[in-house]
mmCIF file of C-alpha atoms and ligand atoms in Angstrom:
data_model
loop_
_atom_site.group_PDB
_atom_site.id
_atom_site.type_symbol
_atom_site.label_atom_id
_atom_site.label_comp_id
_atom_site.label_asym_id
_atom_site.label_seq_id
_atom_site.Cartn_x
_atom_site.Cartn_y
_atom_site.Cartn_z
ATOM 1 C CA UNK A 23 150.461 122.597 134.546
ATOM 2 C CA UNK A 24 149.165 125.765 133.011
ATOM 3 C CA UNK A 25 146.586 126.524 130.256
ATOM 4 C CA UNK A 26 147.644 129.116 127.761
ATOM 5 C CA UNK A 27 145.543 130.648 124.604
ATOM 6 C CA UNK A 28 148.204 132.412 122.580
ATOM 7 C CA UNK A 29 150.820 131.386 120.337
ATOM 8 C CA UNK A 30 153.485 133.826 121.742
ATOM 9 C CA UNK A 31 152.825 132.206 125.389
ATOM 10 C CA UNK A 32 153.458 128.767 123.832
ATOM 11 C CA UNK A 33 156.596 130.309 122.224
ATOM 12 C CA UNK A 34 157.911 131.872 125.715
ATOM 13 C CA UNK A 35 157.345 129.013 127.626
ATOM 14 C CA UNK A 36 159.185 126.645 125.121
ATOM 15 C CA UNK A 37 161.822 129.212 124.785
ATOM 16 C CA UNK A 38 162.345 129.203 128.634
ATOM 17 C CA UNK A 39 162.848 125.248 128.549
ATOM 18 C CA UNK A 40 164.553 125.070 125.791
ATOM 19 C CA UNK A 41 167.270 127.822 127.568
ATOM 20 C CA UNK A 42 167.219 125.084 130.208
ATOM 21 C CA UNK A 43 168.270 122.270 127.808
ATOM 22 C CA UNK A 44 165.021 120.433 128.157
ATOM 23 C CA UNK A 45 163.596 118.246 125.423
ATOM 24 C CA UNK A 46 159.827 118.664 124.149
ATOM 25 C CA UNK A 47 157.081 116.407 123.114
ATOM 26 C CA UNK A 48 153.727 117.623 121.525
ATOM 27 C CA UNK A 49 150.453 115.692 121.909
ATOM 28 C CA UNK A 50 148.070 117.519 119.162
ATOM 29 C CA UNK A 51 144.265 116.688 119.942
ATOM 30 C CA UNK A 52 140.820 118.267 119.825
ATOM 31 C CA UNK A 53 140.186 118.022 123.340
ATOM 32 C CA UNK A 54 137.324 116.016 125.105
ATOM 33 C CA UNK A 55 140.288 113.628 126.432
ATOM 34 C CA UNK A 56 140.028 110.018 127.017
ATOM 35 C CA UNK A 57 142.350 107.079 127.679
ATOM 36 C CA UNK A 58 143.788 107.073 124.096
ATOM 37 C CA UNK A 59 144.958 110.543 124.533
ATOM 38 C CA UNK A 60 146.001 109.798 127.926
ATOM 39 C CA UNK A 61 148.156 106.938 126.248
ATOM 40 C CA UNK A 62 149.726 109.493 124.089
ATOM 41 C CA UNK A 63 150.701 111.910 126.806
ATOM 42 C CA UNK A 64 152.013 108.844 129.066
ATOM 43 C CA UNK A 65 154.340 108.014 126.122
ATOM 44 C CA UNK A 66 155.346 111.926 125.820
ATOM 45 C CA UNK A 67 155.965 112.282 129.413
ATOM 46 C CA UNK A 68 158.220 108.904 129.450
ATOM 47 C CA UNK A 69 160.363 110.474 126.220
ATOM 48 C CA UNK A 70 160.512 114.061 126.883
ATOM 49 C CA UNK A 71 161.317 116.573 129.655
ATOM 50 C CA UNK A 72 158.110 118.674 129.107
ATOM 51 C CA UNK A 73 154.795 117.412 127.385
ATOM 52 C CA UNK A 74 152.846 120.316 125.569
ATOM 53 C CA UNK A 75 149.207 119.279 124.778
ATOM 54 C CA UNK A 76 147.323 121.216 121.867
ATOM 55 C CA UNK A 77 143.434 121.296 122.661
ATOM 56 C CA UNK A 78 142.092 122.806 119.487
ATOM 57 C CA UNK A 79 138.688 121.508 117.542
ATOM 58 C CA UNK A 80 140.370 122.643 114.452
ATOM 59 C CA UNK A 81 137.625 124.072 111.915
ATOM 60 C CA UNK A 82 139.563 123.605 108.926
ATOM 61 C CA UNK A 83 139.409 119.580 108.903
ATOM 62 C CA UNK A 84 135.352 119.874 109.170
ATOM 63 C CA UNK A 85 133.807 119.651 106.109
ATOM 64 C CA UNK A 86 130.190 121.669 105.567
ATOM 65 C CA UNK A 87 128.161 118.867 106.697
ATOM 66 C CA UNK A 88 130.090 117.642 109.277
ATOM 67 C CA UNK A 89 130.053 117.803 113.188
ATOM 68 C CA UNK A 90 132.396 121.075 113.901
ATOM 69 C CA UNK A 91 129.392 122.616 115.791
ATOM 70 C CA UNK A 92 128.576 119.401 117.986
ATOM 71 C CA UNK A 93 131.772 118.224 118.568
ATOM 72 C CA UNK A 94 132.072 117.555 122.523
ATOM 73 C CA UNK A 95 134.215 120.308 124.274
ATOM 74 C CA UNK A 96 135.293 120.086 128.027
ATOM 75 C CA UNK A 97 138.346 121.943 128.887
ATOM 76 C CA UNK A 98 137.998 121.421 132.594
ATOM 77 C CA UNK A 99 138.051 117.653 132.327
ATOM 78 C CA UNK A 100 140.905 117.936 129.923
ATOM 79 C CA UNK A 101 143.011 119.632 131.959
ATOM 80 C CA UNK A 102 142.381 117.398 135.091
ATOM 81 C CA UNK A 103 143.474 114.439 132.795
ATOM 82 C CA UNK A 104 146.531 116.341 131.314
ATOM 83 C CA UNK A 105 147.674 117.092 134.831
ATOM 84 C CA UNK A 106 147.022 113.506 136.031
ATOM 85 C CA UNK A 107 149.013 112.242 133.412
ATOM 86 C CA UNK A 108 152.112 114.662 134.066
ATOM 87 C CA UNK A 109 151.589 116.884 131.092
ATOM 88 C CA UNK A 110 152.993 120.656 131.639
ATOM 89 C CA UNK A 111 151.288 122.800 129.194
ATOM 90 C CA UNK A 112 147.835 122.852 127.531
ATOM 91 C CA UNK A 113 147.551 125.079 124.179
ATOM 92 C CA UNK A 114 143.786 126.110 123.738
ATOM 93 C CA UNK A 115 143.526 128.700 121.341
ATOM 94 C CA UNK A 116 140.647 130.191 119.857
ATOM 95 C CA UNK A 117 140.014 129.528 116.120
ATOM 96 C CA UNK A 118 141.094 133.427 115.261
ATOM 97 C CA UNK A 119 144.342 132.911 117.180
ATOM 98 C CA UNK A 120 145.136 130.300 114.625
ATOM 99 C CA UNK A 121 143.327 131.627 111.630
ATOM 100 C CA UNK A 122 143.592 135.525 111.370
ATOM 101 C CA UNK A 123 141.750 137.433 109.252
ATOM 102 C CA UNK A 124 143.166 136.803 105.633
ATOM 103 C CA UNK A 125 144.865 133.331 106.337
ATOM 104 C CA UNK A 126 145.542 131.892 103.054
ATOM 105 C CA UNK A 127 148.235 129.464 103.212
ATOM 106 C CA UNK A 128 147.727 125.766 103.415
ATOM 107 C CA UNK A 129 149.630 122.405 103.413
ATOM 108 C CA UNK A 130 148.145 119.991 100.962
ATOM 109 C CA UNK A 131 148.950 116.371 100.045
ATOM 110 C CA UNK A 132 148.474 114.495 96.955
ATOM 111 C CA UNK A 133 148.073 110.917 96.651
ATOM 112 C CA UNK A 134 147.824 109.575 100.267
ATOM 113 C CA UNK A 135 144.955 111.806 100.890
ATOM 114 C CA UNK A 136 142.895 110.754 97.911
ATOM 115 C CA UNK A 137 142.030 107.241 99.420
ATOM 116 C CA UNK A 138 140.180 106.034 102.262
ATOM 117 C CA UNK A 139 138.812 108.715 104.500
ATOM 118 C CA UNK A 140 140.091 111.247 101.995
ATOM 119 C CA UNK A 141 137.300 110.138 99.597
ATOM 120 C CA UNK A 142 134.440 110.770 102.179
ATOM 121 C CA UNK A 143 136.122 113.835 103.714
ATOM 122 C CA UNK A 144 137.506 115.777 100.783
ATOM 123 C CA UNK A 145 139.006 118.645 103.013
ATOM 124 C CA UNK A 146 139.710 116.811 105.809
ATOM 125 C CA UNK A 147 143.570 116.116 105.383
ATOM 126 C CA UNK A 148 144.222 119.569 103.959
ATOM 127 C CA UNK A 149 143.041 120.909 107.324
ATOM 128 C CA UNK A 150 144.827 118.207 109.443
ATOM 129 C CA UNK A 151 148.264 119.079 107.445
ATOM 130 C CA UNK A 152 147.536 122.730 107.790
ATOM 131 C CA UNK A 153 146.938 122.941 111.562
ATOM 132 C CA UNK A 154 149.475 120.046 112.612
ATOM 133 C CA UNK A 155 152.162 122.165 110.402
ATOM 134 C CA UNK A 156 151.314 125.326 112.409
ATOM 135 C CA UNK A 157 151.445 123.523 115.739
ATOM 136 C CA UNK A 158 155.044 121.992 114.959
ATOM 137 C CA UNK A 159 156.195 125.692 113.921
ATOM 138 C CA UNK A 160 154.461 127.017 117.186
ATOM 139 C CA UNK A 161 155.960 124.265 119.571
ATOM 140 C CA UNK A 162 158.742 123.164 117.719
ATOM 141 C CA UNK A 163 158.813 119.754 119.576
ATOM 142 C CA UNK A 164 161.572 117.189 119.424
ATOM 143 C CA UNK A 165 158.776 114.603 119.051
ATOM 144 C CA UNK A 166 154.976 114.555 118.438
ATOM 145 C CA UNK A 167 152.514 111.789 119.202
ATOM 146 C CA UNK A 168 149.733 110.310 117.023
ATOM 147 C CA UNK A 169 147.186 107.409 117.887
ATOM 148 C CA UNK A 170 147.436 104.148 115.119
ATOM 149 C CA UNK A 171 143.505 104.525 115.274
ATOM 150 C CA UNK A 172 143.620 107.280 112.897
ATOM 151 C CA UNK A 173 146.003 105.247 110.814
ATOM 152 C CA UNK A 174 145.704 107.134 107.573
ATOM 153 C CA UNK A 175 146.266 110.601 109.612
ATOM 154 C CA UNK A 176 149.461 108.845 111.114
ATOM 155 C CA UNK A 177 150.727 107.696 107.711
ATOM 156 C CA UNK A 178 150.091 111.350 105.917
ATOM 157 C CA UNK A 179 151.614 113.216 108.909
ATOM 158 C CA UNK A 180 154.725 110.941 108.551
ATOM 159 C CA UNK A 181 154.905 111.537 104.795
ATOM 160 C CA UNK A 182 154.681 115.284 105.003
ATOM 161 C CA UNK A 183 157.246 115.470 107.692
ATOM 162 C CA UNK A 184 159.682 113.429 105.401
ATOM 163 C CA UNK A 185 158.602 115.647 102.311
ATOM 164 C CA UNK A 186 159.128 119.064 104.074
ATOM 165 C CA UNK A 187 162.067 118.149 106.257
ATOM 166 C CA UNK A 188 160.320 118.940 109.480
ATOM 167 C CA UNK A 189 162.774 118.314 112.353
ATOM 168 C CA UNK A 190 160.863 116.234 114.571
ATOM 169 C CA UNK A 191 160.438 112.751 115.367
ATOM 170 C CA UNK A 192 156.775 111.251 114.794
ATOM 171 C CA UNK A 193 155.493 108.681 117.149
ATOM 172 C CA UNK A 194 152.706 106.214 116.591
ATOM 173 C CA UNK A 195 151.035 104.858 119.269
ATOM 174 C CA UNK A 196 148.582 101.665 119.910
ATOM 175 C CA UNK A 197 144.946 101.947 119.587
ATOM 176 C CA UNK A 198 143.202 101.826 123.112
ATOM 177 C CA UNK A 199 139.839 99.844 123.444
ATOM 178 C CA UNK A 200 137.039 99.795 125.606
ATOM 179 C CA UNK A 201 136.987 96.611 127.669
ATOM 180 C CA UNK A 202 134.409 95.404 125.024
ATOM 181 C CA UNK A 203 136.742 95.958 122.202
ATOM 182 C CA UNK A 204 135.173 99.447 120.812
ATOM 183 C CA UNK A 205 137.990 101.664 120.004
ATOM 184 C CA UNK A 206 138.132 104.950 122.137
ATOM 185 C CA UNK A 207 137.205 107.781 120.450
ATOM 186 C CA UNK A 208 135.600 111.500 121.465
ATOM 187 C CA UNK A 209 132.763 110.976 118.883
ATOM 188 C CA UNK A 210 131.744 107.396 120.613
ATOM 189 C CA UNK A 211 129.645 109.883 122.949
ATOM 190 C CA UNK A 212 127.258 110.360 120.142
ATOM 191 C CA UNK A 213 126.157 107.202 120.158
ATOM 192 C CA UNK A 214 122.731 106.238 122.005
ATOM 193 C CA UNK A 215 122.720 102.863 124.159
ATOM 194 C CA UNK A 216 121.508 100.956 120.956
ATOM 195 C CA UNK A 217 124.040 102.246 118.890
ATOM 196 C CA UNK A 218 126.702 101.729 121.187
ATOM 197 C CA UNK A 219 126.073 98.083 121.321
ATOM 198 C CA UNK A 220 125.860 97.977 117.518
ATOM 199 C CA UNK A 221 129.306 99.799 117.499
ATOM 200 C CA UNK A 222 130.637 96.407 118.488
ATOM 201 C CA UNK A 223 130.601 95.374 114.910
ATOM 202 C CA UNK A 224 133.489 97.340 113.781
ATOM 203 C CA UNK A 225 136.271 95.721 116.370
ATOM 204 C CA UNK A 226 134.499 92.287 115.836
ATOM 205 C CA UNK A 227 135.108 92.665 112.099
ATOM 206 C CA UNK A 228 138.788 93.788 112.904
ATOM 207 C CA UNK A 229 139.200 90.742 115.081
ATOM 208 C CA UNK A 230 137.891 88.481 112.300
ATOM 209 C CA UNK A 231 140.181 90.082 109.748
ATOM 210 C CA UNK A 232 143.291 89.638 112.332
ATOM 211 C CA UNK A 233 142.016 85.981 112.657
ATOM 212 C CA UNK A 234 142.161 85.200 109.080
ATOM 213 C CA UNK A 235 145.773 87.085 108.421
ATOM 214 C CA UNK A 236 146.775 84.747 111.423
ATOM 215 C CA UNK A 237 145.611 81.740 109.851
ATOM 216 C CA UNK A 238 147.555 82.498 106.793
ATOM 217 C CA UNK A 239 145.074 84.285 104.343
ATOM 218 C CA UNK A 240 146.612 86.609 102.155
ATOM 219 C CA UNK A 241 144.013 87.337 99.678
ATOM 220 C CA UNK A 242 142.655 91.145 100.407
ATOM 221 C CA UNK A 243 139.359 90.548 98.612
ATOM 222 C CA UNK A 244 138.656 87.146 100.665
ATOM 223 C CA UNK A 245 139.655 89.195 103.965
ATOM 224 C CA UNK A 246 137.782 92.212 103.442
ATOM 225 C CA UNK A 247 134.990 90.221 101.864
ATOM 226 C CA UNK A 248 134.479 88.206 105.085
ATOM 227 C CA UNK A 249 134.745 91.380 107.095
ATOM 228 C CA UNK A 250 132.282 93.230 104.953
ATOM 229 C CA UNK A 251 129.796 90.300 105.356
ATOM 230 C CA UNK A 252 129.951 90.367 109.073
ATOM 231 C CA UNK A 253 129.449 94.209 109.394
ATOM 232 C CA UNK A 254 126.383 94.114 106.953
ATOM 233 C CA UNK A 255 124.822 91.818 109.456
ATOM 234 C CA UNK A 256 124.366 94.346 111.772
ATOM 235 C CA UNK A 257 121.281 96.352 110.756
ATOM 236 C CA UNK A 258 122.281 100.007 112.166
ATOM 237 C CA UNK A 259 125.714 99.674 110.539
ATOM 238 C CA UNK A 260 126.158 101.201 107.024
ATOM 239 C CA UNK A 261 129.670 100.704 105.525
ATOM 240 C CA UNK A 262 131.609 103.577 104.145
ATOM 241 C CA UNK A 263 135.029 101.517 103.310
ATOM 242 C CA UNK A 264 136.571 98.251 104.292
ATOM 243 C CA UNK A 265 139.757 97.934 102.412
ATOM 244 C CA UNK A 266 143.221 96.669 102.591
ATOM 245 C CA UNK A 267 146.169 98.905 101.149
ATOM 246 C CA UNK A 268 149.909 99.350 101.396
ATOM 247 C CA UNK A 269 150.841 100.517 104.916
ATOM 248 C CA UNK A 270 153.103 103.239 103.443
ATOM 249 C CA UNK A 271 151.239 104.704 100.733
ATOM 250 C CA UNK A 272 147.440 103.909 101.455
ATOM 251 C CA UNK A 273 147.193 102.471 97.890
ATOM 252 C CA UNK A 274 144.706 99.436 97.612
ATOM 253 C CA UNK A 275 146.399 96.207 97.448
ATOM 254 C CA UNK A 276 145.349 92.795 96.019
ATOM 255 C CA UNK A 277 147.373 90.264 98.256
ATOM 256 C CA UNK A 278 149.257 90.761 101.789
ATOM 257 C CA UNK A 279 152.830 90.665 100.003
ATOM 258 C CA UNK A 280 153.925 93.748 101.937
ATOM 259 C CA UNK A 281 153.162 95.589 105.421
ATOM 260 C CA UNK A 282 149.339 96.356 105.078
ATOM 261 C CA UNK A 283 146.825 98.251 106.695
ATOM 262 C CA UNK A 284 143.261 97.052 106.940
ATOM 263 C CA UNK A 285 141.041 99.898 107.590
ATOM 264 C CA UNK A 286 137.227 100.250 107.794
ATOM 265 C CA UNK A 287 134.931 103.226 108.301
ATOM 266 C CA UNK A 288 131.533 102.591 109.054
ATOM 267 C CA UNK A 289 128.295 104.556 110.032
ATOM 268 C CA UNK A 290 126.656 103.708 113.313
ATOM 269 C CA UNK A 291 123.475 105.734 112.676
ATOM 270 C CA UNK A 292 124.659 109.233 111.880
ATOM 271 C CA UNK A 293 128.129 108.631 113.616
ATOM 272 C CA UNK A 294 130.931 107.807 111.591
ATOM 273 C CA UNK A 295 133.642 105.674 113.216
ATOM 274 C CA UNK A 296 136.809 103.759 112.009
ATOM 275 C CA UNK A 297 138.868 101.131 113.135
ATOM 276 C CA UNK A 298 141.932 99.368 111.768
ATOM 277 C CA UNK A 299 144.888 96.805 112.214
ATOM 278 C CA UNK A 300 148.292 96.759 110.393
ATOM 279 C CA UNK A 301 149.328 93.255 109.368
ATOM 280 C CA UNK A 302 152.663 93.647 111.223
ATOM 281 C CA UNK A 303 150.873 93.820 114.648
ATOM 282 C CA UNK A 304 148.960 90.546 113.995
HETATM 283 O O1 LIG B 402 143.776 113.283 115.761
HETATM 284 C C1 LIG B 402 143.194 114.772 116.079
HETATM 285 O O2 LIG B 402 142.658 114.779 116.947
HETATM 286 C C2 LIG B 402 143.134 115.962 114.846
HETATM 287 O O3 LIG B 402 143.083 115.491 113.617
HETATM 288 C C3 LIG B 402 144.511 116.654 115.176
HETATM 289 C C4 LIG B 402 145.731 115.706 114.569
HETATM 290 C C5 LIG B 402 144.601 117.166 116.785
HETATM 291 C C6 LIG B 402 144.657 117.637 114.046
HETATM 292 O O4 LIG B 402 143.370 118.800 114.236
#
């Protein structure tokens, strides 16, 4: 397993693999890897001859008041995890390698990014689409792997790949949870012991929503209303949104008459956490 810092080194390695007729999978990450990322690496290793993991805290997807400076980083730990899961290359560029002086081209998307997280994080998806496009151009993977926890990000990336005829397959992988239900996230490290306990309200409300759907409830407002009531019972929780949307367009829907995504974003103290379920997975 190798760690490289430059675009040129990635290109050289991928070119050598291609010369041998090998397929390449890409797992884009911002590092501080956990079992959620490991499951993406496992899927890529299973599907492809070689796996590249990008490890880059992308400044462009953070708003001015967000946690860019404090976002956790640990390359040594990441390297051990990638190695243990059979990854072949880590691309860990400095910001200047990705965004040189005078950088001024962006990949922006309308509609899908104007809902859910896009409302409270207005610059986020422009940063995600731009960096993911760059990574696709640098690595030229056959397949790229994203977690379903960031369900809107997955939908946005699928849409971008389709809109811009990008020649690769996007694979969405299931949410990985702690034993007590909390969805794995690098941001969980921000939580104090008390907040960590309070954060369980997210997965509890997801479980409740799934239960209601399983029992045949199709009224979106009833489902999100029950989930909202439960989250509001936790004093440390502050809701950003609890919404039922069309799984492809991310537009809010009144009834479960098509594949839907139930998505929530909740602040526990200062930490903003997300969770979700797709009705087709219930
Ligand atoms: O999901 C993430 O960690 C990031 O948004 C991604 C896709 C690596 C782009 O920086």
